[in-house]
Amino acid sequence: MNDERDNNSNLEEIKTIGQIKWEESAGGRRFYIIYPKEAFHDFERRILSKRACAYVLPMSFIEEEDGLRVYYGCAGCLPLKEAAALQRGEGRRQRPDHMVGSSIGILMEVLENLKKMENHLLFPDCILLSMNEVYIDTGNGRVFLAYFPDKHDHDDRTFQKRIANLAEEMKILYDGSDAGHFLTRFIQFVDDHNPGLDGMINMLGMLRRETSYIYRAAENFRNNISENCNESDSYCGCGDVEQNKVKDTAKRIKRNDKRKSRVSVKLIFVQMGFVFIMGALVLWGKFDGIQLAGITIIGAAIDLYAVKRWGHIFVGGKASSGEKQVLFSG
């Protein structure tokens, strides 16, 4: 399967690179292709020349005697192949989660751009999905696609296979890193389930959340190295201090839960005793119903005040204000 994808990728490059000519313009690079005059529909020319679709490279059109010269502006952008190789070369100076997040983010933005382009009646069949025709803005990291109107005449692969091929090319550059592992999972998902655009975007979103959980969890529980510690040391005791703090916090919460349970049980017995005494007095004819109701309301108010004000008495020791807040916050 990989060989088939590589061959298809090479065919894509042969079909387009031979037609592309590069030139310098106003300090920036751009390339152009000579198309037949009928290659673009009128609505495509209007949308692309006015830059109404922000997801493709800026394009301009010049009519000539022998055809239509179409310029693609890519100043400040690099093909994905070069941008990924540059990032891969800097991998040792980057955190692993940045590498993974970047690779997944680029592929997700490609798919999201394709989906948004459909709102302008520009469809994926006219986009070459290879690392030479997907461009990355080096300033802000945005992804731009190159629009080729005759693309659908030369490629009979399904959209899913073209996306899988792009992910396969990216995987080769990120091979040996965590990013390569997650790209492999995405490729396997596409091969097994043949999803649509939304399905692939959702899968990449799940992978992104998974990587966020893995790396952020490691970040949150990572040893907090102080300024005086030498990071090159093979062992630092600061991590033990942080771990002990976590353990102490857990023990304190567990202890407060037990205290709260004991307080609840003792209060229940006190209230049951109060009800028993009041009932006995009523049976002996000491109070009528109205008097009993009034005394009960007053007793309940006193009971509530006692719980909030002196609840630590039932625990069996003097509690701090912080502990009382924990005890009776629930």
mmCIF file of C-alpha atoms in Angstrom:
data_model
loop_
_atom_site.group_PDB
_atom_site.id
_atom_site.type_symbol
_atom_site.label_atom_id
_atom_site.label_comp_id
_atom_site.label_asym_id
_atom_site.label_seq_id
_atom_site.Cartn_x
_atom_site.Cartn_y
_atom_site.Cartn_z
ATOM 1 C CA MET A 1 0.000 0.000 0.000
ATOM 2 C CA ASN A 2 2.854 2.394 0.845
ATOM 3 C CA ASP A 3 4.522 1.729 -2.530
ATOM 4 C CA GLU A 4 1.272 2.525 -4.300
ATOM 5 C CA ARG A 5 1.007 5.804 -2.408
ATOM 6 C CA ASP A 6 4.614 6.741 -3.200
ATOM 7 C CA ASN A 7 4.101 6.043 -6.895
ATOM 8 C CA ASN A 8 0.928 8.121 -6.965
ATOM 9 C CA SER A 9 2.726 10.966 -5.212
ATOM 10 C CA ASN A 10 5.509 10.902 -7.790
ATOM 11 C CA LEU A 11 2.957 10.942 -10.594
ATOM 12 C CA GLU A 12 1.321 14.005 -9.061
ATOM 13 C CA GLU A 13 4.618 15.862 -9.007
ATOM 14 C CA ILE A 14 5.439 14.908 -12.608
ATOM 15 C CA LYS A 15 2.065 16.135 -13.835
ATOM 16 C CA THR A 16 2.413 19.567 -12.252
ATOM 17 C CA ILE A 17 6.053 20.471 -11.655
ATOM 18 C CA GLY A 18 6.879 20.400 -15.359
ATOM 19 C CA GLN A 19 4.265 23.117 -15.982
ATOM 20 C CA ILE A 20 5.294 25.387 -13.118
ATOM 21 C CA LYS A 21 7.688 28.282 -13.681
ATOM 22 C CA TRP A 22 9.065 30.361 -10.843
ATOM 23 C CA GLU A 23 9.970 34.045 -10.789
ATOM 24 C CA GLU A 24 10.809 36.804 -8.340
ATOM 25 C CA SER A 25 8.266 39.589 -7.896
ATOM 26 C CA ALA A 26 8.518 42.622 -5.599
ATOM 27 C CA GLY A 27 10.995 40.872 -3.358
ATOM 28 C CA GLY A 28 8.880 37.726 -3.075
ATOM 29 C CA ARG A 29 8.622 34.493 -4.988
ATOM 30 C CA ARG A 30 5.670 33.382 -7.038
ATOM 31 C CA PHE A 31 5.058 30.794 -9.725
ATOM 32 C CA TYR A 32 2.816 30.689 -12.736
ATOM 33 C CA ILE A 33 1.230 28.130 -15.016
ATOM 34 C CA ILE A 34 -0.073 28.602 -18.552
ATOM 35 C CA TYR A 35 -3.569 27.112 -18.823
ATOM 36 C CA PRO A 36 -5.984 26.894 -21.732
ATOM 37 C CA LYS A 37 -8.341 29.874 -21.646
ATOM 38 C CA GLU A 38 -11.291 27.635 -20.872
ATOM 39 C CA ALA A 39 -9.571 25.928 -17.912
ATOM 40 C CA PHE A 40 -11.351 28.112 -15.331
ATOM 41 C CA HIS A 41 -15.036 28.791 -14.990
ATOM 42 C CA ASP A 42 -16.010 32.443 -14.768
ATOM 43 C CA PHE A 43 -17.125 32.119 -11.141
ATOM 44 C CA GLU A 44 -13.785 30.489 -10.249
ATOM 45 C CA ARG A 45 -11.858 33.387 -11.728
ATOM 46 C CA ARG A 46 -13.973 35.931 -9.860
ATOM 47 C CA ILE A 47 -13.609 34.158 -6.521
ATOM 48 C CA LEU A 48 -9.894 33.456 -6.858
ATOM 49 C CA SER A 49 -8.844 36.811 -8.331
ATOM 50 C CA LYS A 50 -10.739 38.777 -5.652
ATOM 51 C CA ARG A 51 -9.291 36.563 -2.908
ATOM 52 C CA ALA A 52 -12.767 35.833 -1.625
ATOM 53 C CA CYS A 53 -11.544 32.402 -0.535
ATOM 54 C CA ALA A 54 -8.890 32.840 2.140
ATOM 55 C CA TYR A 55 -7.813 29.194 2.127
ATOM 56 C CA VAL A 56 -5.963 29.050 -1.203
ATOM 57 C CA LEU A 57 -2.841 30.813 -2.414
ATOM 58 C CA PRO A 58 -3.584 34.287 -3.840
ATOM 59 C CA MET A 59 -4.064 34.054 -7.600
ATOM 60 C CA SER A 60 -4.066 36.528 -10.488
ATOM 61 C CA PHE A 61 -4.981 35.987 -14.142
ATOM 62 C CA ILE A 62 -3.499 37.409 -17.341
ATOM 63 C CA GLU A 63 -5.003 36.528 -20.690
ATOM 64 C CA GLU A 64 -2.500 35.922 -23.483
ATOM 65 C CA GLU A 65 -2.783 34.883 -27.092
ATOM 66 C CA ASP A 66 -1.745 31.318 -26.414
ATOM 67 C CA GLY A 67 -3.655 30.834 -23.170
ATOM 68 C CA LEU A 68 -4.263 32.037 -19.639
ATOM 69 C CA ARG A 69 -1.292 32.862 -17.418
ATOM 70 C CA VAL A 70 -2.166 32.238 -13.771
ATOM 71 C CA TYR A 71 0.097 33.505 -11.004
ATOM 72 C CA TYR A 72 0.181 31.928 -7.548
ATOM 73 C CA GLY A 73 1.523 34.187 -4.817
ATOM 74 C CA CYS A 74 3.451 32.341 -2.122
ATOM 75 C CA ALA A 75 5.617 35.066 -0.592
ATOM 76 C CA GLY A 76 6.365 34.255 3.027
ATOM 77 C CA CYS A 77 5.261 30.642 2.595
ATOM 78 C CA LEU A 78 7.124 27.369 2.330
ATOM 79 C CA PRO A 79 5.912 24.101 0.844
ATOM 80 C CA LEU A 80 4.889 21.701 3.595
ATOM 81 C CA LYS A 81 7.781 19.423 2.659
ATOM 82 C CA GLU A 82 10.338 22.136 3.411
ATOM 83 C CA ALA A 83 8.525 23.464 6.481
ATOM 84 C CA ALA A 84 8.191 19.989 8.010
ATOM 85 C CA ALA A 85 11.821 19.140 7.256
ATOM 86 C CA LEU A 86 12.899 22.387 8.897
ATOM 87 C CA GLN A 87 10.818 21.630 11.970
ATOM 88 C CA ARG A 88 12.086 18.056 12.059
ATOM 89 C CA GLY A 89 15.648 19.358 12.008
ATOM 90 C CA GLU A 90 14.875 21.583 14.979
ATOM 91 C CA GLY A 91 13.147 18.748 16.805
ATOM 92 C CA ARG A 92 15.858 18.371 19.430
ATOM 93 C CA ARG A 93 15.236 21.936 20.562
ATOM 94 C CA GLN A 94 11.453 21.533 20.665
ATOM 95 C CA ARG A 95 9.187 19.871 23.165
ATOM 96 C CA PRO A 96 7.662 16.622 21.838
ATOM 97 C CA ASP A 97 4.119 17.923 22.246
ATOM 98 C CA HIS A 98 4.928 20.849 19.951
ATOM 99 C CA MET A 99 6.067 18.456 17.230
ATOM 100 C CA VAL A 100 2.980 16.274 17.568
ATOM 101 C CA GLY A 101 0.604 19.208 17.836
ATOM 102 C CA SER A 102 2.108 20.849 14.774
ATOM 103 C CA SER A 103 1.831 17.756 12.562
ATOM 104 C CA ILE A 104 -1.758 17.016 13.612
ATOM 105 C CA GLY A 105 -2.672 20.696 13.412
ATOM 106 C CA ILE A 106 -1.370 21.054 9.853
ATOM 107 C CA LEU A 107 -3.263 18.013 8.626
ATOM 108 C CA MET A 108 -6.429 19.161 10.401
ATOM 109 C CA GLU A 109 -6.161 22.643 8.879
ATOM 110 C CA VAL A 110 -5.768 21.122 5.415
ATOM 111 C CA LEU A 111 -9.041 19.246 5.906
ATOM 112 C CA GLU A 112 -10.819 22.236 7.430
ATOM 113 C CA ASN A 113 -9.688 24.432 4.523
ATOM 114 C CA LEU A 114 -11.029 21.892 2.050
ATOM 115 C CA LYS A 115 -14.360 21.890 3.861
ATOM 116 C CA LYS A 116 -14.584 25.695 3.958
ATOM 117 C CA MET A 117 -13.634 25.943 0.277
ATOM 118 C CA GLU A 118 -16.786 24.042 -0.621
ATOM 119 C CA ASN A 119 -18.777 27.067 0.569
ATOM 120 C CA HIS A 120 -17.188 28.920 -2.371
ATOM 121 C CA LEU A 121 -17.919 26.040 -4.794
ATOM 122 C CA LEU A 122 -14.222 25.171 -4.878
ATOM 123 C CA PHE A 123 -13.966 21.424 -4.400
ATOM 124 C CA PRO A 124 -11.171 19.077 -3.240
ATOM 125 C CA ASP A 125 -10.799 17.532 -6.705
ATOM 126 C CA CYS A 126 -8.961 20.688 -7.769
ATOM 127 C CA ILE A 127 -6.432 20.588 -4.935
ATOM 128 C CA LEU A 128 -3.168 18.702 -5.206
ATOM 129 C CA LEU A 129 -2.705 17.008 -1.851
ATOM 130 C CA SER A 130 1.033 16.545 -1.705
ATOM 131 C CA MET A 131 3.723 18.115 0.432
ATOM 132 C CA ASN A 132 4.917 20.236 -2.485
ATOM 133 C CA GLU A 133 1.527 21.856 -3.103
ATOM 134 C CA VAL A 134 0.440 22.517 0.500
ATOM 135 C CA TYR A 135 1.996 25.756 1.780
ATOM 136 C CA ILE A 136 2.726 26.965 5.310
ATOM 137 C CA ASP A 137 2.974 30.648 6.207
ATOM 138 C CA THR A 138 6.259 30.908 8.092
ATOM 139 C CA GLY A 139 4.982 33.898 10.060
ATOM 140 C CA ASN A 140 1.748 32.622 11.560
ATOM 141 C CA GLY A 141 1.717 28.921 10.625
ATOM 142 C CA ARG A 142 -1.453 29.157 8.522
ATOM 143 C CA VAL A 143 -2.040 26.563 5.818
ATOM 144 C CA PHE A 144 -2.768 27.505 2.202
ATOM 145 C CA LEU A 145 -3.681 25.226 -0.673
ATOM 146 C CA ALA A 146 -2.868 25.582 -4.370
ATOM 147 C CA TYR A 147 -5.866 25.452 -6.704
ATOM 148 C CA PHE A 148 -5.344 23.624 -10.008
ATOM 149 C CA PRO A 149 -8.514 23.483 -12.121
ATOM 150 C CA ASP A 150 -7.523 20.487 -14.251
ATOM 151 C CA LYS A 151 -6.441 18.287 -11.339
ATOM 152 C CA HIS A 152 -9.498 16.020 -11.533
ATOM 153 C CA ASP A 153 -8.619 15.049 -15.104
ATOM 154 C CA HIS A 154 -5.425 13.278 -14.018
ATOM 155 C CA ASP A 155 -6.109 11.521 -10.719
ATOM 156 C CA ASP A 156 -8.646 8.738 -10.274
ATOM 157 C CA ARG A 157 -7.811 8.041 -6.620
ATOM 158 C CA THR A 158 -10.472 8.547 -4.008
ATOM 159 C CA PHE A 159 -10.305 11.590 -1.772
ATOM 160 C CA GLN A 160 -9.598 9.377 1.242
ATOM 161 C CA LYS A 161 -6.597 7.772 -0.470
ATOM 162 C CA ARG A 162 -5.200 11.173 -1.369
ATOM 163 C CA ILE A 163 -5.470 12.332 2.254
ATOM 164 C CA ALA A 164 -3.899 9.090 3.473
ATOM 165 C CA ASN A 165 -1.076 9.609 0.976
ATOM 166 C CA LEU A 166 -0.436 13.121 2.318
ATOM 167 C CA ALA A 167 -0.358 11.771 5.875
ATOM 168 C CA GLU A 168 2.021 9.033 4.714
ATOM 169 C CA GLU A 169 4.405 11.631 3.264
ATOM 170 C CA MET A 170 4.293 13.587 6.518
ATOM 171 C CA LYS A 171 4.882 10.417 8.508
ATOM 172 C CA ILE A 172 8.110 9.762 6.582
ATOM 173 C CA LEU A 173 9.484 13.159 7.586
ATOM 174 C CA TYR A 174 8.369 12.751 11.205
ATOM 175 C CA ASP A 175 9.470 9.112 11.372
ATOM 176 C CA GLY A 176 11.015 8.154 14.691
ATOM 177 C CA SER A 177 9.098 10.806 16.641
ATOM 178 C CA ASP A 178 5.809 10.723 18.526
ATOM 179 C CA ALA A 179 4.243 12.586 15.607
ATOM 180 C CA GLY A 180 4.922 9.631 13.317
ATOM 181 C CA HIS A 181 3.050 7.346 15.704
ATOM 182 C CA PHE A 182 -0.095 9.492 15.705
ATOM 183 C CA LEU A 183 0.005 9.936 11.922
ATOM 184 C CA THR A 184 0.174 6.144 11.571
ATOM 185 C CA ARG A 185 -2.975 5.825 13.670
ATOM 186 C CA PHE A 186 -4.756 8.360 11.486
ATOM 187 C CA ILE A 187 -3.737 6.543 8.286
ATOM 188 C CA GLN A 188 -4.974 3.241 9.717
ATOM 189 C CA PHE A 189 -8.282 4.870 10.629
ATOM 190 C CA VAL A 190 -8.754 6.200 7.087
ATOM 191 C CA ASP A 191 -7.873 2.825 5.547
ATOM 192 C CA ASP A 192 -10.230 0.918 7.851
ATOM 193 C CA HIS A 193 -13.265 3.222 7.898
ATOM 194 C CA ASN A 194 -13.136 5.258 4.663
ATOM 195 C CA PRO A 195 -14.515 8.351 6.471
ATOM 196 C CA GLY A 196 -15.689 11.612 4.969
ATOM 197 C CA LEU A 197 -14.254 15.051 5.669
ATOM 198 C CA ASP A 198 -16.061 15.422 8.991
ATOM 199 C CA GLY A 199 -15.033 11.943 10.099
ATOM 200 C CA MET A 200 -11.361 12.635 9.419
ATOM 201 C CA ILE A 201 -11.514 16.017 11.154
ATOM 202 C CA ASN A 202 -13.165 14.421 14.185
ATOM 203 C CA MET A 203 -10.486 11.722 14.316
ATOM 204 C CA LEU A 204 -7.701 14.304 14.238
ATOM 205 C CA GLY A 205 -9.513 16.248 16.951
ATOM 206 C CA MET A 206 -9.593 13.121 19.102
ATOM 207 C CA LEU A 207 -5.869 12.558 18.530
ATOM 208 C CA ARG A 208 -5.166 16.176 19.412
ATOM 209 C CA ARG A 209 -7.125 15.860 22.675
ATOM 210 C CA GLU A 210 -5.300 12.634 23.435
ATOM 211 C CA THR A 211 -1.896 14.229 22.921
ATOM 212 C CA SER A 212 -2.980 17.220 24.992
ATOM 213 C CA TYR A 213 -3.981 14.906 27.837
ATOM 214 C CA ILE A 214 -0.762 12.899 27.649
ATOM 215 C CA TYR A 215 1.634 15.825 27.524
ATOM 216 C CA ARG A 216 -0.300 18.233 29.738
ATOM 217 C CA ALA A 217 -0.737 15.569 32.414
ATOM 218 C CA ALA A 218 2.999 14.963 32.329
ATOM 219 C CA GLU A 219 3.550 18.721 32.519
ATOM 220 C CA ASN A 220 1.222 19.194 35.493
ATOM 221 C CA PHE A 221 2.823 16.383 37.505
ATOM 222 C CA ARG A 222 6.353 17.131 36.383
ATOM 223 C CA ASN A 223 8.882 17.839 39.102
ATOM 224 C CA ASN A 224 8.930 21.554 39.855
ATOM 225 C CA ILE A 225 12.619 22.377 39.572
ATOM 226 C CA SER A 226 13.638 25.487 41.489
ATOM 227 C CA GLU A 227 15.972 28.147 40.158
ATOM 228 C CA ASN A 228 18.804 26.863 42.327
ATOM 229 C CA CYS A 229 18.601 23.323 40.917
ATOM 230 C CA ASN A 230 20.845 22.151 38.134
ATOM 231 C CA GLU A 231 18.645 20.616 35.404
ATOM 232 C CA SER A 232 21.581 18.564 34.173
ATOM 233 C CA ASP A 233 21.760 16.679 37.468
ATOM 234 C CA SER A 234 20.593 13.098 37.213
ATOM 235 C CA TYR A 235 18.586 13.498 40.426
ATOM 236 C CA CYS A 236 16.955 16.478 42.085
ATOM 237 C CA GLY A 237 15.143 16.376 45.425
ATOM 238 C CA CYS A 238 12.644 19.072 44.467
ATOM 239 C CA GLY A 239 10.427 16.481 42.864
ATOM 240 C CA ASP A 240 10.134 14.628 46.174
ATOM 241 C CA VAL A 241 8.987 17.822 47.875
ATOM 242 C CA GLU A 242 6.226 18.301 45.302
ATOM 243 C CA GLN A 243 5.153 14.672 45.575
ATOM 244 C CA ASN A 244 4.995 14.949 49.382
ATOM 245 C CA LYS A 245 2.799 18.033 49.049
ATOM 246 C CA VAL A 246 0.388 16.109 46.861
ATOM 247 C CA LYS A 247 0.307 13.198 49.328
ATOM 248 C CA ASP A 248 -0.265 15.544 52.291
ATOM 249 C CA THR A 249 -3.128 17.240 50.483
ATOM 250 C CA ALA A 250 -4.767 13.893 49.735
ATOM 251 C CA LYS A 251 -4.425 12.795 53.376
ATOM 252 C CA ARG A 252 -5.899 16.065 54.625
ATOM 253 C CA ILE A 253 -8.907 15.754 52.329
ATOM 254 C CA LYS A 254 -9.462 12.148 53.438
ATOM 255 C CA ARG A 255 -9.183 13.153 57.108
ATOM 256 C CA ASN A 256 -11.679 15.971 56.647
ATOM 257 C CA ASP A 257 -14.111 13.586 54.954
ATOM 258 C CA LYS A 258 -13.937 11.252 57.967
ATOM 259 C CA ARG A 259 -14.484 14.145 60.369
ATOM 260 C CA LYS A 260 -17.472 15.308 58.393
ATOM 261 C CA SER A 261 -18.983 11.818 58.543
ATOM 262 C CA ARG A 262 -18.512 11.632 62.332
ATOM 263 C CA VAL A 263 -20.086 15.056 62.784
ATOM 264 C CA SER A 264 -23.104 14.022 60.715
ATOM 265 C CA VAL A 265 -23.650 10.859 62.782
ATOM 266 C CA LYS A 266 -23.368 12.687 66.113
ATOM 267 C CA LEU A 267 -25.753 15.411 65.002
ATOM 268 C CA ILE A 268 -28.302 12.817 63.943
ATOM 269 C CA PHE A 269 -28.234 11.248 67.420
ATOM 270 C CA VAL A 270 -28.575 14.665 69.083
ATOM 271 C CA GLN A 271 -31.565 15.524 66.898
ATOM 272 C CA MET A 272 -33.182 12.136 67.563
ATOM 273 C CA GLY A 273 -32.798 12.715 71.302
ATOM 274 C CA PHE A 274 -34.377 16.153 70.995
ATOM 275 C CA VAL A 275 -37.358 14.725 69.090
ATOM 276 C CA PHE A 276 -37.766 11.912 71.664
ATOM 277 C CA ILE A 277 -37.839 14.365 74.583
ATOM 278 C CA MET A 278 -40.344 16.654 72.852
ATOM 279 C CA GLY A 279 -42.574 13.681 72.006
ATOM 280 C CA ALA A 280 -42.505 12.470 75.618
ATOM 281 C CA LEU A 281 -43.497 15.920 76.893
ATOM 282 C CA VAL A 282 -46.434 16.018 74.477
ATOM 283 C CA LEU A 283 -47.616 12.592 75.642
ATOM 284 C CA TRP A 284 -47.486 13.768 79.255
ATOM 285 C CA GLY A 285 -49.623 16.748 78.293
ATOM 286 C CA LYS A 286 -46.985 19.370 78.913
ATOM 287 C CA PHE A 287 -47.341 20.962 75.417
ATOM 288 C CA ASP A 288 -50.040 21.155 72.813
ATOM 289 C CA GLY A 289 -49.389 20.870 69.055
ATOM 290 C CA ILE A 290 -48.848 24.589 68.390
ATOM 291 C CA GLN A 291 -46.394 24.964 71.259
ATOM 292 C CA LEU A 292 -44.521 21.875 70.108
ATOM 293 C CA ALA A 293 -44.224 23.255 66.563
ATOM 294 C CA GLY A 294 -42.864 26.557 67.838
ATOM 295 C CA ILE A 295 -40.333 24.882 70.111
ATOM 296 C CA THR A 296 -39.274 22.567 67.279
ATOM 297 C CA ILE A 297 -38.602 25.515 64.921
ATOM 298 C CA ILE A 298 -36.624 27.328 67.593
ATOM 299 C CA GLY A 299 -34.671 24.159 68.361
ATOM 300 C CA ALA A 300 -33.877 23.594 64.675
ATOM 301 C CA ALA A 301 -32.595 27.163 64.324
ATOM 302 C CA ILE A 302 -30.391 26.755 67.399
ATOM 303 C CA ASP A 303 -29.172 23.412 66.057
ATOM 304 C CA LEU A 304 -28.227 24.945 62.688
ATOM 305 C CA TYR A 305 -26.420 27.832 64.337
ATOM 306 C CA ALA A 306 -24.530 25.438 66.592
ATOM 307 C CA VAL A 307 -23.437 23.344 63.620
ATOM 308 C CA LYS A 308 -22.064 26.354 61.751
ATOM 309 C CA ARG A 309 -20.530 28.039 64.782
ATOM 310 C CA TRP A 310 -19.301 25.198 66.974
ATOM 311 C CA GLY A 311 -19.295 22.151 64.704
ATOM 312 C CA HIS A 312 -15.720 21.297 65.657
ATOM 313 C CA ILE A 313 -16.940 20.398 69.191
ATOM 314 C CA PHE A 314 -18.598 17.266 67.799
ATOM 315 C CA VAL A 315 -15.343 16.286 66.063
ATOM 316 C CA GLY A 316 -13.499 16.052 69.320
ATOM 317 C CA GLY A 317 -10.932 18.769 68.907
ATOM 318 C CA LYS A 318 -10.471 22.405 67.982
ATOM 319 C CA ALA A 319 -10.470 22.930 64.248
ATOM 320 C CA SER A 320 -8.942 25.773 62.349
ATOM 321 C CA SER A 321 -11.095 28.145 60.314
ATOM 322 C CA GLY A 322 -9.871 26.485 57.125
ATOM 323 C CA GLU A 323 -10.857 23.020 58.384
ATOM 324 C CA LYS A 324 -14.309 24.226 59.469
ATOM 325 C CA GLN A 325 -14.818 25.659 56.017
ATOM 326 C CA VAL A 326 -13.929 22.306 54.467
ATOM 327 C CA LEU A 327 -16.095 20.413 56.980
ATOM 328 C CA PHE A 328 -19.270 22.369 56.421
ATOM 329 C CA SER A 329 -18.868 23.556 52.841
ATOM 330 C CA GLY A 330 -20.832 20.520 51.619
#
